[in-house]
Coordinates of C-alpha atoms in Angstrom, one line a residue:
M23 CA -50.6 -26.9 16.3
T24 CA -49.7 -29.4 13.5
R25 CA -51.5 -29.5 10.2
G26 CA -53.2 -32.8 11.2
T27 CA -54.5 -31.3 14.4
A28 CA -56.0 -28.3 12.5
S29 CA -57.8 -30.6 10.0
T30 CA -59.5 -32.5 12.8
L31 CA -60.8 -29.3 14.3
L32 CA -62.3 -28.0 11.0
T33 CA -65.5 -29.4 9.6
P34 CA -66.9 -28.4 6.1
G35 CA -70.2 -26.8 6.5
F36 CA -72.6 -24.0 5.3
W37 CA -73.2 -20.6 6.9
C38 CA -76.7 -19.4 6.4
E39 CA -77.9 -15.8 7.2
R40 CA -81.2 -13.9 7.1
F41 CA -81.3 -10.2 6.8
V42 CA -84.5 -8.3 7.2
Y43 CA -85.0 -4.6 6.1
R44 CA -88.1 -2.6 6.8
S45 CA -88.6 -2.0 3.1
V46 CA -87.0 -2.6 -0.3
H47 CA -85.5 0.9 -0.1
A48 CA -84.3 0.8 3.6
D49 CA -80.6 1.2 4.2
A50 CA -80.8 0.1 7.9
L51 CA -81.0 -3.5 8.9
A52 CA -84.1 -4.4 11.0
S53 CA -82.9 -7.8 12.0
W54 CA -80.2 -10.4 11.3
T55 CA -79.8 -14.0 12.3
A56 CA -77.6 -17.0 11.3
V57 CA -77.4 -20.7 11.5
A58 CA -74.7 -23.2 10.4
T59 CA -75.3 -26.7 9.1
D60 CA -73.2 -29.5 7.7
N61 CA -75.3 -30.3 4.7
P62 CA -76.0 -28.3 1.5
V63 CA -79.5 -29.7 1.1
R64 CA -80.3 -28.8 4.7
A65 CA -79.0 -25.3 4.1
V66 CA -81.3 -24.7 1.2
R67 CA -84.2 -26.3 3.0
L68 CA -83.6 -24.1 6.0
M69 CA -83.9 -21.0 3.9
G70 CA -87.1 -22.2 2.2
A71 CA -88.7 -23.4 5.5
D72 CA -87.8 -20.1 7.1
A73 CA -89.4 -18.2 4.2
R74 CA -92.5 -20.3 4.5
K75 CA -92.6 -19.8 8.3
M76 CA -92.3 -16.1 7.9
T77 CA -95.3 -16.0 5.6
S78 CA -97.6 -17.4 8.3
G79 CA -98.2 -14.0 9.8
L80 CA -99.0 -12.3 6.5
P81 CA -102.5 -11.7 5.0
E82 CA -103.7 -14.6 2.9
G83 CA -103.2 -12.8 -0.5
E84 CA -99.7 -11.7 0.3
R85 CA -98.9 -15.1 1.8
Q86 CA -99.9 -16.9 -1.4
R87 CA -97.9 -14.4 -3.5
V88 CA -94.7 -15.1 -1.5
L89 CA -95.3 -18.8 -1.4
G90 CA -95.8 -18.7 -5.2
E91 CA -92.3 -17.1 -5.6
L92 CA -90.8 -20.0 -3.5
G93 CA -92.3 -22.6 -5.8
S94 CA -89.7 -22.1 -8.5
P95 CA -87.1 -24.8 -9.3
G96 CA -84.3 -22.6 -7.9
Q97 CA -83.7 -24.9 -4.9
V98 CA -81.9 -27.5 -7.1
G99 CA -79.7 -24.8 -8.6
A100 CA -79.0 -23.5 -5.1
M101 CA -78.0 -26.9 -3.8
A102 CA -75.8 -27.5 -6.8
A103 CA -74.1 -24.1 -6.3
L104 CA -73.3 -25.0 -2.7
Q105 CA -71.9 -28.4 -3.8
R106 CA -69.6 -26.6 -6.2
G107 CA -68.4 -24.4 -3.4
E108 CA -70.4 -21.3 -4.5
P109 CA -72.8 -19.2 -2.4
C110 CA -76.5 -19.0 -3.1
G111 CA -79.3 -16.8 -1.9
L112 CA -83.0 -15.9 -1.9
A113 CA -84.6 -12.5 -1.7
L114 CA -88.3 -11.7 -1.2
D115 CA -90.6 -8.8 -0.7
C116 CA -92.8 -9.9 2.3
A117 CA -95.6 -7.4 2.8
G118 CA -93.3 -4.5 2.2
A119 CA -90.3 -5.8 4.2
W120 CA -87.3 -6.9 2.2
V121 CA -85.9 -10.3 3.4
E122 CA -82.7 -11.8 2.1
W123 CA -81.3 -15.3 2.8
S124 CA -77.9 -16.5 1.9
A125 CA -75.8 -19.6 2.3
R126 CA -72.1 -20.2 1.6
P127 CA -69.6 -23.0 2.2
V128 CA -67.3 -22.5 5.2
L129 CA -65.0 -24.4 7.5
I130 CA -66.6 -24.7 10.9
L131 CA -64.2 -24.7 13.9
S132 CA -65.3 -27.4 16.3
V133 CA -65.3 -26.1 19.9
A134 CA -66.6 -27.7 23.1
D135 CA -68.5 -24.6 24.3
G136 CA -69.5 -21.8 22.0
A137 CA -69.8 -18.2 23.1
P138 CA -73.3 -17.0 24.2
G139 CA -75.4 -15.8 21.2
V140 CA -73.1 -17.4 18.6
P141 CA -75.0 -20.0 16.5
G142 CA -73.5 -23.5 16.5
P143 CA -73.6 -26.1 13.8
C144 CA -77.0 -27.5 13.0
R145 CA -77.2 -31.2 12.2
A146 CA -79.8 -32.8 10.0
D147 CA -81.6 -34.4 13.0
Q148 CA -82.0 -31.1 14.9
P149 CA -85.3 -29.2 14.4
V150 CA -83.9 -25.6 14.4
G151 CA -84.1 -22.7 12.0
F152 CA -83.7 -19.0 11.7
G153 CA -86.3 -17.7 14.1
A154 CA -89.8 -16.4 14.4
P155 CA -92.2 -15.7 11.5
L156 CA -92.7 -12.2 10.2
T157 CA -95.8 -10.6 11.8
P158 CA -96.9 -7.0 11.4
A159 CA -96.6 -5.0 14.6
D160 CA -96.3 -1.3 15.4
G161 CA -96.1 -0.3 11.8
F162 CA -93.7 -3.0 10.8
P163 CA -93.5 -4.0 8.0

């Protein structure tokens, strides 16, 4: 493969992940999911939208507390960090569960068919995100 061929297969993008732990002190991961996008603004918006979506299953007081933490001006700094080629992240205590989101610049390899279960690139016009909201069930969180 020549250098020119490799560059046409690689697309600059952003790898976003969500880690959920049962508590702030938990060592074991309860869930993990990821999504890739081609835009730093979309990467930060995906994290914020996912955090807001996760609060939909929380009691109203806890929901308002978490949403209040999301209202900070950190989104502009996160987008600027991604533009500079630096990672960014967000961590919240959601009704006892500890949730961490991160985004970092990557080169995405363009492939015709991805492997099952592997997230593919998310374009700005696609309404996708990290997954389901956080809802208490069977003692979790």
